[in-house]
Amino acid sequence: MAKASSKKTLVIVESPAKAKTINKYLGNDYIVKASMGHVRDLPSKGINVDIENNFEPTYDVTKGRKKLVSTLKSLAKKSDYLYLATDLDREGEAIAWHLAELLGTNPDKTYRVVFNAITKSSIQEAFESPGKIEMPKVMAQQARRILDRIVGYKISPLLWKKVAKGLSAGRVQSVAVKIIVERELEIRAFVPDEYWLIPAFFTSDIDQDYKQQWSDFLATEINGKKPTLVHQNKWLSEHNAFKSELVRVAGKKFSAKDEASAKQIFDAIVDKEFKVDDLVAKQTSSKASPPFITSTLQQAASNRLGFAAKKTMRLAQSLYEGIELGNMGAVGLITYMRTDSTHISGEAIASSRSFIESNYGSEYLPEKPNFYSSKKNAQQAHEAIRPTDPSIKPGDIQQYLSDEQFRLYDLIWRRFIASQMTPSKWNVTTVTIAADTPIGKCEYRTSGRSLVFDGYSKIWKTNSTEQQLPHLEIGQSLRTIDIDAQQNFTKPPARYTEASLVKTLEKEGIGRPSTYASIISTIQDRNYVEQRERKFHATDLGEIVTEKLDEFFPSIMDLAFTRQLEEELDMIEDGKLEWVKVLKDFYGPFEKSLNIATEEMKHAKAETKPSDYTCPDCNAPMVYRFGKNGRFLSCSKYPECKFAAPCNNKGELQEQIISDIPCPNCDKMMIEKHGRFGKFMGCQDYPKCKTIMKIDKEGNVLPPAAPPEPTGVHCQKCKTGELVIRQSKRGPFMGCNNFPRCRNIISIKVLDELKRLQEEGKWPPATIEEADIMLGRKKKKTAKKKTAKKKSKKK
């Protein structure tokens, strides 16, 4: 390890929190600074990729980083050595390379250090054996950046022209939207099939009649809701009872497709005597899940904590970079959170085994450590997400963490400790209950399990809905508590949640776990999908864009092609493939598709699709059209007939709901309408009367906003308008009455002062700068400093 002499050694990390944490592990010969993320990137305006010249990128200093880069350059010149300690993934490697390029330091004195965890031992080990920047990693990141820039900058303008302004396309985000859209179409096309079940509830207490008690229990409410399956199982267990399903009738598998066939069987068994016909008991064990990788952490945090992927990654970043723990100072609590490897270091395994044995006993410690296999392309140099020190228990440091940080750290800590514990053991019993009936022997079957040894589940609780069975013996008579024939219908595929979408993206090889959070955030920000009750629904806009891209860019939207590109990026990182070749192979077919789409793609608003509805005004067929607020129904004779009506996501006509609320401006009735921000009330006489009234979350109609109150004060920005008092959530403020052409806003606190200045002829001033000085937004520049400088020069 190169050591500094009389000068300092400069260490650059990405964030101030990370800098603060590792600073305490390095001596006084080191200056630790943060780059604040990327310092150089493709400029936001223009494509900035020379496609004709081997896709040569043009980089520029990231906006707002020029002063920082100047500071880092100055420090680098004064330092003997430069250590680049950015994150250990592709992105971190690229940041290190950009820093080295910008600072222009001597390559022989520039080192790259990486560490999975921000601990004293990890930092010391990294600095004792520094390396160099891995260019294959950098080129893989550069190839991804250029691919995404080409797709975004070539397709997005096309969508602006053919669908709506402000839209964007992305190499990965568009495929993610397609996955959700396809599920939406599956649900819409789903035709449910009818089937019947005849469940029964039995008890071994044959002298007790629990029928009325069971009925009364089901009718009660617990915390305002009907009893859940967990509550029901508890009641049944307390009454030596259990639920069972009819599985066989006269030696054949039970199946009832309609009420008649179900009723025939029900009538045959309803009053019959049931006995235990068979009983099979065995012991099973279940192993702990592996420690978290990025994708499984996001899934578990979503399912167990209700965290969005973006929040999970933000919280994990803070735990990784370091938290102030009182006298201990800043401590990095978890290992690096962007990983696809379940590998655990020998040191971590040893410390976790020691912790388990001393805190839970030897019976919870397996004879040998538990090892878990990672997926094919996982980088074994990385570790799973784990606590840096298992002895730092969540409860011991809860006071130093926010509630959300504590919950996430607790989740990570428990998952890791559990992963090194013994399996849990269960007694599983399967029971067959039978009765002889006029239609033959009818058999019910059920199973239940009881915990023998908790093992890893002592730490990692599992929510089991399996019922507890009473002690049973073959030939034992049972009493029926309840038996009923129930109509059911097959259900459509479930909509994606954040957890299931992340799981699907990972399974299909779309993007990388480190990008899932930004993908999910982006597709919602673009209004391509929306979450309702934590489930993703495709919007009309998402469906239209997906339809257009799928038609003209089938390769870009193909899951297998996207997966192949990810694999090729991995091959670039491994040094097995040239990045320019990957881009050339991609761009040729892409350019052809782009040219065809430019010529042949029709505007979404010009296209119609037939519907099953007839226009109520002229009896002509109605068609589906796409507008700024999504899909709607319109008369096919438009513009001769201008009848239009909203439709729901299934394409069903939404009847106009005329309220009993009169319009405050013209006395016509208000109508419930749907816009991009949800429901609102609009005047029946629109477009003659454009009055609208908002509807709050509880469905209450809010009165229209009071008209702006004039102040008589002239607007200093546009000079033609007048300042008026408007209302906002934060209270009143002053704005120009020429809004939206003039967006001037001023605090109402200065109203009296502005009136006085206007009376004295001092308002509005000649320039905006003068106005800002008068409003206290800028300080007045004095000439004294300049004079002082001139005098000092003369001296």
mmCIF file of C-alpha atoms in Angstrom, residues 114-360:
data_model
loop_
_atom_site.group_PDB
_atom_site.id
_atom_site.type_symbol
_atom_site.label_atom_id
_atom_site.label_comp_id
_atom_site.label_asym_id
_atom_site.label_seq_id
_atom_site.Cartn_x
_atom_site.Cartn_y
_atom_site.Cartn_z
ATOM 1 C CA VAL A 114 -13.476 -1.825 -3.197
ATOM 2 C CA PHE A 115 -15.144 -3.260 -0.109
ATOM 3 C CA ASN A 116 -18.395 -5.111 0.572
ATOM 4 C CA ALA A 117 -18.858 -3.493 3.952
ATOM 5 C CA ILE A 118 -17.776 -0.261 5.604
ATOM 6 C CA THR A 119 -16.050 -1.793 8.606
ATOM 7 C CA LYS A 120 -12.547 -1.292 9.980
ATOM 8 C CA SER A 121 -11.311 -4.696 8.811
ATOM 9 C CA SER A 122 -12.856 -4.344 5.326
ATOM 10 C CA ILE A 123 -11.433 -0.829 4.855
ATOM 11 C CA GLN A 124 -7.958 -1.795 6.065
ATOM 12 C CA GLU A 125 -7.926 -4.898 3.857
ATOM 13 C CA ALA A 126 -9.002 -2.874 0.803
ATOM 14 C CA PHE A 127 -6.327 -0.212 1.312
ATOM 15 C CA GLU A 128 -3.610 -2.799 1.983
ATOM 16 C CA SER A 129 -4.181 -4.408 -1.430
ATOM 17 C CA PRO A 130 -5.486 -1.707 -3.800
ATOM 18 C CA GLY A 131 -6.049 -2.446 -7.477
ATOM 19 C CA LYS A 132 -6.624 -0.558 -10.697
ATOM 20 C CA ILE A 133 -9.786 0.481 -12.486
ATOM 21 C CA GLU A 134 -11.353 -2.494 -14.291
ATOM 22 C CA MET A 135 -11.975 -1.183 -17.811
ATOM 23 C CA PRO A 136 -14.216 -4.089 -18.939
ATOM 24 C CA LYS A 137 -16.607 -3.102 -16.133
ATOM 25 C CA VAL A 138 -16.458 0.529 -17.237
ATOM 26 C CA MET A 139 -17.130 -0.407 -20.857
ATOM 27 C CA ALA A 140 -20.107 -2.562 -19.830
ATOM 28 C CA GLN A 141 -21.604 0.417 -18.009
ATOM 29 C CA GLN A 142 -20.825 2.701 -20.936
ATOM 30 C CA ALA A 143 -22.471 0.279 -23.387
ATOM 31 C CA ARG A 144 -25.610 0.165 -21.213
ATOM 32 C CA ARG A 145 -25.681 3.961 -20.960
ATOM 33 C CA ILE A 146 -25.313 4.380 -24.726
ATOM 34 C CA LEU A 147 -27.935 1.714 -25.484
ATOM 35 C CA ASP A 148 -30.417 3.419 -23.175
ATOM 36 C CA ARG A 149 -29.589 6.849 -24.629
ATOM 37 C CA ILE A 150 -30.099 5.636 -28.229
ATOM 38 C CA VAL A 151 -33.453 3.998 -27.457
ATOM 39 C CA GLY A 152 -34.671 6.944 -25.384
ATOM 40 C CA TYR A 153 -33.569 9.701 -27.760
ATOM 41 C CA LYS A 154 -34.674 7.958 -30.947
ATOM 42 C CA ILE A 155 -38.062 6.560 -29.904
ATOM 43 C CA SER A 156 -39.277 9.223 -27.450
ATOM 44 C CA PRO A 157 -39.615 12.011 -30.082
ATOM 45 C CA LEU A 158 -41.565 9.552 -32.225
ATOM 46 C CA LEU A 159 -44.018 9.006 -29.369
ATOM 47 C CA TRP A 160 -44.367 12.774 -28.961
ATOM 48 C CA LYS A 161 -45.476 13.021 -32.591
ATOM 49 C CA LYS A 162 -47.635 9.896 -32.702
ATOM 50 C CA VAL A 163 -49.191 9.693 -29.222
ATOM 51 C CA ALA A 164 -48.692 12.704 -26.913
ATOM 52 C CA LYS A 165 -46.043 15.227 -25.911
ATOM 53 C CA GLY A 166 -43.684 14.520 -23.046
ATOM 54 C CA LEU A 167 -43.694 10.723 -23.382
ATOM 55 C CA SER A 168 -40.586 8.595 -23.106
ATOM 56 C CA ALA A 169 -39.469 5.122 -24.106
ATOM 57 C CA GLY A 170 -36.805 3.064 -22.427
ATOM 58 C CA ARG A 171 -35.011 -0.124 -23.349
ATOM 59 C CA VAL A 172 -36.001 -1.758 -20.049
ATOM 60 C CA GLN A 173 -38.876 0.393 -18.777
ATOM 61 C CA SER A 174 -40.961 -0.233 -21.919
ATOM 62 C CA VAL A 175 -40.606 -4.005 -21.484
ATOM 63 C CA ALA A 176 -41.628 -3.689 -17.820
ATOM 64 C CA VAL A 177 -44.759 -1.790 -18.910
ATOM 65 C CA LYS A 178 -45.466 -4.487 -21.496
ATOM 66 C CA ILE A 179 -45.415 -7.175 -18.781
ATOM 67 C CA ILE A 180 -48.080 -5.258 -16.833
ATOM 68 C CA VAL A 181 -50.132 -4.475 -19.955
ATOM 69 C CA GLU A 182 -50.146 -8.125 -21.023
ATOM 70 C CA ARG A 183 -51.384 -9.145 -17.586
ATOM 71 C CA GLU A 184 -54.109 -6.477 -17.870
ATOM 72 C CA LEU A 185 -55.215 -7.915 -21.227
ATOM 73 C CA GLU A 186 -55.218 -11.458 -19.784
ATOM 74 C CA ILE A 187 -57.474 -10.329 -16.947
ATOM 75 C CA ARG A 188 -59.780 -8.509 -19.357
ATOM 76 C CA ALA A 189 -60.089 -11.533 -21.664
ATOM 77 C CA PHE A 190 -60.531 -14.014 -18.813
ATOM 78 C CA VAL A 191 -63.803 -15.966 -18.811
ATOM 79 C CA PRO A 192 -64.490 -17.531 -15.393
ATOM 80 C CA ASP A 193 -65.571 -21.178 -15.122
ATOM 81 C CA GLU A 194 -68.090 -22.248 -12.534
ATOM 82 C CA TYR A 195 -67.290 -25.000 -10.058
ATOM 83 C CA TRP A 196 -68.706 -26.141 -6.725
ATOM 84 C CA LEU A 197 -67.104 -27.273 -3.484
ATOM 85 C CA ILE A 198 -68.725 -29.006 -0.507
ATOM 86 C CA PRO A 199 -66.470 -28.224 2.486
ATOM 87 C CA ALA A 200 -67.256 -29.676 5.910
ATOM 88 C CA PHE A 201 -66.218 -28.800 9.469
ATOM 89 C CA PHE A 202 -65.795 -31.729 11.867
ATOM 90 C CA THR A 203 -65.090 -32.036 15.584
ATOM 91 C CA SER A 204 -63.866 -34.937 17.649
ATOM 92 C CA ASP A 205 -66.132 -33.736 20.511
ATOM 93 C CA ILE A 206 -69.039 -35.907 19.419
ATOM 94 C CA ASP A 207 -71.071 -35.071 22.568
ATOM 95 C CA GLN A 208 -70.996 -31.323 21.777
ATOM 96 C CA ASP A 209 -73.142 -29.423 19.271
ATOM 97 C CA TYR A 210 -71.056 -26.464 18.068
ATOM 98 C CA LYS A 211 -73.224 -25.546 15.066
ATOM 99 C CA GLN A 212 -74.776 -22.401 16.539
ATOM 100 C CA GLN A 213 -71.544 -21.285 18.225
ATOM 101 C CA TRP A 214 -69.679 -21.602 14.924
ATOM 102 C CA SER A 215 -72.377 -19.661 13.083
ATOM 103 C CA ASP A 216 -72.342 -16.911 15.736
ATOM 104 C CA PHE A 217 -68.529 -16.719 15.596
ATOM 105 C CA LEU A 218 -68.514 -16.253 11.809
ATOM 106 C CA ALA A 219 -71.018 -13.402 12.185
ATOM 107 C CA THR A 220 -68.862 -11.491 14.703
ATOM 108 C CA GLU A 221 -66.377 -8.754 13.799
ATOM 109 C CA ILE A 222 -62.789 -8.585 15.009
ATOM 110 C CA ASN A 223 -61.286 -5.103 14.711
ATOM 111 C CA GLY A 224 -64.139 -4.145 12.412
ATOM 112 C CA LYS A 225 -63.648 -7.117 10.070
ATOM 113 C CA LYS A 226 -64.961 -10.644 9.692
ATOM 114 C CA PRO A 227 -62.785 -13.369 11.288
ATOM 115 C CA THR A 228 -59.709 -14.145 9.192
ATOM 116 C CA LEU A 229 -58.471 -17.644 8.410
ATOM 117 C CA VAL A 230 -56.038 -17.351 11.333
ATOM 118 C CA HIS A 231 -58.912 -16.415 13.691
ATOM 119 C CA GLN A 232 -61.046 -19.264 12.338
ATOM 120 C CA ASN A 233 -58.248 -21.812 12.807
ATOM 121 C CA LYS A 234 -57.779 -20.640 16.393
ATOM 122 C CA TRP A 235 -61.496 -21.084 17.174
ATOM 123 C CA LEU A 236 -61.551 -24.503 15.529
ATOM 124 C CA SER A 237 -58.457 -25.620 17.457
ATOM 125 C CA GLU A 238 -60.067 -24.561 20.741
ATOM 126 C CA HIS A 239 -63.096 -26.740 19.894
ATOM 127 C CA ASN A 240 -61.130 -29.785 18.628
ATOM 128 C CA ALA A 241 -62.459 -29.013 15.171
ATOM 129 C CA PHE A 242 -61.059 -28.665 11.669
ATOM 130 C CA LYS A 243 -62.048 -27.981 8.072
ATOM 131 C CA SER A 244 -61.969 -30.616 5.335
ATOM 132 C CA GLU A 245 -62.742 -30.785 1.608
ATOM 133 C CA LEU A 246 -64.671 -33.459 -0.293
ATOM 134 C CA VAL A 247 -62.170 -35.203 -2.600
ATOM 135 C CA ARG A 248 -63.706 -38.499 -3.779
ATOM 136 C CA VAL A 249 -67.219 -39.834 -4.475
ATOM 137 C CA ALA A 250 -67.721 -43.538 -5.171
ATOM 138 C CA GLY A 251 -64.018 -43.981 -5.879
ATOM 139 C CA LYS A 252 -63.836 -41.119 -8.388
ATOM 140 C CA LYS A 253 -62.357 -37.638 -7.998
ATOM 141 C CA PHE A 254 -65.035 -35.209 -6.873
ATOM 142 C CA SER A 255 -66.048 -32.620 -9.470
ATOM 143 C CA ALA A 256 -69.216 -30.515 -9.669
ATOM 144 C CA LYS A 257 -69.573 -27.959 -12.445
ATOM 145 C CA ASP A 258 -73.099 -26.784 -11.620
ATOM 146 C CA GLU A 259 -75.581 -26.461 -8.786
ATOM 147 C CA ALA A 260 -77.623 -29.540 -9.765
ATOM 148 C CA SER A 261 -74.714 -31.976 -9.560
ATOM 149 C CA ALA A 262 -73.438 -30.354 -6.340
ATOM 150 C CA LYS A 263 -76.897 -30.528 -4.739
ATOM 151 C CA GLN A 264 -77.249 -34.230 -5.609
ATOM 152 C CA ILE A 265 -74.048 -35.045 -3.725
ATOM 153 C CA PHE A 266 -74.826 -32.648 -0.874
ATOM 154 C CA ASP A 267 -78.251 -34.215 -0.273
ATOM 155 C CA ALA A 268 -76.623 -37.641 -0.133
ATOM 156 C CA ILE A 269 -74.060 -36.774 2.559
ATOM 157 C CA VAL A 270 -75.611 -33.990 4.648
ATOM 158 C CA ASP A 271 -76.896 -36.150 7.533
ATOM 159 C CA LYS A 272 -74.554 -39.123 7.299
ATOM 160 C CA GLU A 273 -72.219 -40.439 10.001
ATOM 161 C CA PHE A 274 -68.526 -39.754 9.336
ATOM 162 C CA LYS A 275 -65.545 -41.652 10.705
ATOM 163 C CA VAL A 276 -61.773 -41.387 10.406
ATOM 164 C CA ASP A 277 -60.995 -43.732 7.523
ATOM 165 C CA ASP A 278 -57.226 -43.258 7.227
ATOM 166 C CA LEU A 279 -54.492 -41.347 9.026
ATOM 167 C CA VAL A 280 -50.901 -40.787 7.903
ATOM 168 C CA ALA A 281 -48.425 -38.987 10.155
ATOM 169 C CA LYS A 282 -44.859 -38.063 9.263
ATOM 170 C CA GLN A 283 -42.204 -35.600 10.335
ATOM 171 C CA THR A 284 -40.904 -32.992 7.889
ATOM 172 C CA SER A 285 -38.340 -30.236 8.134
ATOM 173 C CA SER A 286 -38.009 -26.901 6.398
ATOM 174 C CA LYS A 287 -34.740 -25.128 5.751
ATOM 175 C CA ALA A 288 -34.136 -21.425 6.126
ATOM 176 C CA SER A 289 -34.090 -19.187 3.068
ATOM 177 C CA PRO A 290 -30.740 -17.811 1.915
ATOM 178 C CA PRO A 291 -29.637 -14.341 3.049
ATOM 179 C CA PHE A 292 -30.960 -11.467 0.976
ATOM 180 C CA ILE A 293 -29.802 -10.356 -2.437
ATOM 181 C CA THR A 294 -31.125 -7.094 -3.903
ATOM 182 C CA SER A 295 -34.218 -8.585 -5.534
ATOM 183 C CA THR A 296 -35.282 -10.747 -2.580
ATOM 184 C CA LEU A 297 -34.756 -7.847 -0.179
ATOM 185 C CA GLN A 298 -37.071 -5.695 -2.277
ATOM 186 C CA GLN A 299 -39.669 -8.479 -2.372
ATOM 187 C CA ALA A 300 -39.559 -9.179 1.369
ATOM 188 C CA ALA A 301 -39.617 -5.473 2.263
ATOM 189 C CA SER A 302 -42.664 -5.040 0.043
ATOM 190 C CA ASN A 303 -44.537 -8.080 1.393
ATOM 191 C CA ARG A 304 -43.616 -7.786 5.078
ATOM 192 C CA LEU A 305 -43.086 -4.049 5.578
ATOM 193 C CA GLY A 306 -45.129 -2.515 2.758
ATOM 194 C CA PHE A 307 -42.064 -0.630 1.454
ATOM 195 C CA ALA A 308 -41.753 0.421 -2.177
ATOM 196 C CA ALA A 309 -38.583 -0.793 -3.920
ATOM 197 C CA LYS A 310 -37.292 2.782 -4.128
ATOM 198 C CA LYS A 311 -37.724 3.326 -0.378
ATOM 199 C CA THR A 312 -36.091 -0.025 0.407
ATOM 200 C CA MET A 313 -32.977 0.867 -1.592
ATOM 201 C CA ARG A 314 -32.781 4.361 -0.066
ATOM 202 C CA LEU A 315 -32.968 2.976 3.460
ATOM 203 C CA ALA A 316 -30.496 0.183 2.682
ATOM 204 C CA GLN A 317 -28.072 2.781 1.278
ATOM 205 C CA SER A 318 -28.179 4.703 4.565
ATOM 206 C CA LEU A 319 -27.580 1.527 6.596
ATOM 207 C CA TYR A 320 -24.643 0.612 4.360
ATOM 208 C CA GLU A 321 -23.011 4.050 4.394
ATOM 209 C CA GLY A 322 -23.172 4.428 8.140
ATOM 210 C CA ILE A 323 -25.385 5.436 11.041
ATOM 211 C CA GLU A 324 -24.250 7.427 14.097
ATOM 212 C CA LEU A 325 -24.432 5.002 17.048
ATOM 213 C CA GLY A 326 -23.614 7.221 20.002
ATOM 214 C CA ASN A 327 -20.087 6.601 21.360
ATOM 215 C CA MET A 328 -19.403 4.123 18.546
ATOM 216 C CA GLY A 329 -19.581 6.929 15.987
ATOM 217 C CA ALA A 330 -20.685 6.284 12.395
ATOM 218 C CA VAL A 331 -21.035 2.538 11.738
ATOM 219 C CA GLY A 332 -21.843 0.790 8.468
ATOM 220 C CA LEU A 333 -24.517 -1.670 9.577
ATOM 221 C CA ILE A 334 -24.988 -3.816 6.448
ATOM 222 C CA THR A 335 -22.925 -4.999 3.509
ATOM 223 C CA TYR A 336 -23.322 -3.558 0.005
ATOM 224 C CA MET A 337 -26.991 -3.682 -0.983
ATOM 225 C CA ARG A 338 -26.655 -4.077 -4.784
ATOM 226 C CA THR A 339 -25.736 -7.715 -5.208
ATOM 227 C CA ASP A 340 -27.009 -10.893 -6.827
ATOM 228 C CA SER A 341 -24.753 -13.231 -4.850
ATOM 229 C CA THR A 342 -25.705 -15.291 -1.782
ATOM 230 C CA HIS A 343 -22.019 -15.850 -0.951
ATOM 231 C CA ILE A 344 -21.030 -15.217 2.686
ATOM 232 C CA SER A 345 -17.462 -14.602 3.791
ATOM 233 C CA GLY A 346 -15.782 -17.062 6.146
ATOM 234 C CA GLU A 347 -15.424 -14.338 8.773
ATOM 235 C CA ALA A 348 -19.163 -13.580 8.653
ATOM 236 C CA ILE A 349 -20.079 -17.274 8.916
ATOM 237 C CA ALA A 350 -17.797 -17.722 11.931
ATOM 238 C CA SER A 351 -19.175 -14.664 13.744
ATOM 239 C CA SER A 352 -22.809 -15.639 13.048
ATOM 240 C CA ARG A 353 -22.245 -19.217 14.300
ATOM 241 C CA SER A 354 -20.605 -17.920 17.445
ATOM 242 C CA PHE A 355 -23.533 -15.525 17.997
ATOM 243 C CA ILE A 356 -26.154 -18.265 17.466
ATOM 244 C CA GLU A 357 -24.498 -20.712 19.845
ATOM 245 C CA SER A 358 -24.029 -18.179 22.639
ATOM 246 C CA ASN A 359 -27.488 -16.593 22.293
ATOM 247 C CA TYR A 360 -29.744 -19.515 21.319
#
